[in-house]
Amino acid sequence: MSEIRKELKYLSSHEWARVEEDGTVTIGITDHAQEALGDVVYVEVPEVGSTVTAGEEAGVVESVKAASDIYSLVSGEVIEVNEQLQDAPETVNSSPYDDGWFFRVRPDDLAELDNALDADDYRSVVEDEE
Amino acid sequence: MGHKTALFALHQTMGGKLVDFGGWDMPLHYGSQLEEHHKVRRAAGMFDVSHMTVVDVTGAEAKAYLQKLLANDVARLDNQPGKALYSAMLNEKGGVIDDLIVYNMEGWFRVVVNCSTREKDLAWMSRIAADFAVELQERDDLAMIAVQGPEAISLAKKVAGAEHAAVIDQLATFQGKPSGNWFIARTGYTGEDGLEIMLPNAEAPGVWQALADAGVAPCGLGARDTLRLEAGMNLYGHEMDEDTSPLVANMGWTIAWEPADRIFIGREVIAAEKAAGVQQKLVGLVLRERGVLRADQAVVIEGTEQRGIITSGTFSPTLGYSIALARVPITIGSHCQVEMRGKLVGVEVVKPVFVRQGQSLV
């Protein structure tokens, strides 16, 4: 069974979101997602300063096996991206919830996260797939 | 639950991620497909290929039978005990039923066909055998371990012991020999030197464990695919199938046109195709920037409406960028474009082989 963190919010397409102390939202892909993808070789994240929309495509992750779109959990401006993933995409495999984060958003409306799954709901999604 | 090889329990204890492959529960990787790939290019790795189908062909007309069944000519193996031959097995329309390896076993032959095509291969082989004095025996009592990489042979010799090692020392490339109740061949599917060892199921776990203890990395089907693709080797169902002629799958070299009176199945159709002029060919594609070429993506060529198609594509761990095999119109030049996720991306066209013996060829 893959790791699912209690404090995060999730999408059924296997992205997670964490609300930081300053109110910004960090987004990445779950442990289950990285395991299903296998070795990650490229990550495409949105540009800093661009706008992302909740439930819409914000980037791409490519593994040896497959390409997969990354969806944002909130709408807002991208204020930071994880540059480390350009040179070390394997970080997504080794540390999906910490060093392997994708991008950080200043959300227009944090309440959008209420539509996302909590850890228990996401666990059922993963169990259905495993 | 699928079929299990004699090594199934070991795959589990060694941390293999098991997936269904043609009805068999096989390891995809043991943690990292990329690391396994590099082990094979730089040192030694091993693959459980017991799911492949081994068929022994015996009887007075074994040779005549295979000369009818196969597009390549087993007469090329005459006076070369143990020698292996790669061939297509064609249907009457000149499409490829399967690609296979046949070994000269001195008086009889051993044929190794793919796992995903097992049922139809056996049915077809039996059907054609009806007209010949031959017997076909499937050898599901044998496991098969492929040990591949620059250090594969020396490590395998150490593990196998003096008697097997003496046999291994005599093997030329693409040749096999019986060794006790093993059959050891200097063949593989990675573009590296190495061995494929067929041995009784009961002995396989002990040998696998001993090889692992000696430093040979267990590798899964994931690395097997990236290695064969870098080496420019075809995979059945991708580069060729029953609707694809061997002439457009870079398999022209495996067709024995001489002697002209050898009437193998499919000959008439592909001879006519050749005479009319083959319209497509298999090439290699290289994408040096970001992104990964994938099977079924369209290939767009300047100056023609005709499209090509990527038959296999992946990220090349050795080269650090993406490579692909593609079936394209013969008019293709040195560059073309691939439709990737809604965008046209420029790629380089190369010969369909990228890495051999650890060295980049592109």
Short mmCIF file of N, CA and C in Angstrom, two decimals, chain B residues 161 213 262 264 293 300 321 340 345 347:
data_model
loop_
_atom_site.label_atom_id
_atom_site.label_comp_id
_atom_site.label_asym_id
_atom_site.label_seq_id
_atom_site.Cartn_x
_atom_site.Cartn_y
_atom_site.Cartn_z
N GLY B 161 29.83 -23.30 -12.54
CA GLY B 161 30.77 -24.36 -12.24
C GLY B 161 31.59 -24.76 -13.46
N ASP B 213 23.56 -13.55 -5.95
CA ASP B 213 24.60 -13.47 -4.93
C ASP B 213 25.95 -13.07 -5.54
N ARG B 262 12.80 -23.07 -53.08
CA ARG B 262 12.31 -23.36 -51.72
C ARG B 262 11.03 -22.55 -51.51
N PHE B 264 8.65 -21.44 -49.24
CA PHE B 264 8.18 -21.25 -47.86
C PHE B 264 6.84 -20.53 -47.86
N LEU B 293 9.00 10.05 -27.13
CA LEU B 293 8.28 9.48 -28.26
C LEU B 293 7.58 8.20 -27.78
N VAL B 300 5.08 12.78 -39.46
CA VAL B 300 4.69 13.67 -40.55
C VAL B 300 5.94 14.00 -41.37
N TYR B 321 17.97 10.66 -23.81
CA TYR B 321 16.87 11.32 -24.52
C TYR B 321 16.02 10.24 -25.17
N MET B 340 3.10 14.91 -31.20
CA MET B 340 3.17 14.51 -29.79
C MET B 340 2.21 15.35 -28.98
N VAL B 345 6.60 18.03 -33.40
CA VAL B 345 7.95 18.17 -32.85
C VAL B 345 8.95 17.59 -33.85
N VAL B 347 12.17 15.75 -35.30
CA VAL B 347 13.07 14.68 -34.86
C VAL B 347 14.03 14.32 -35.98
#
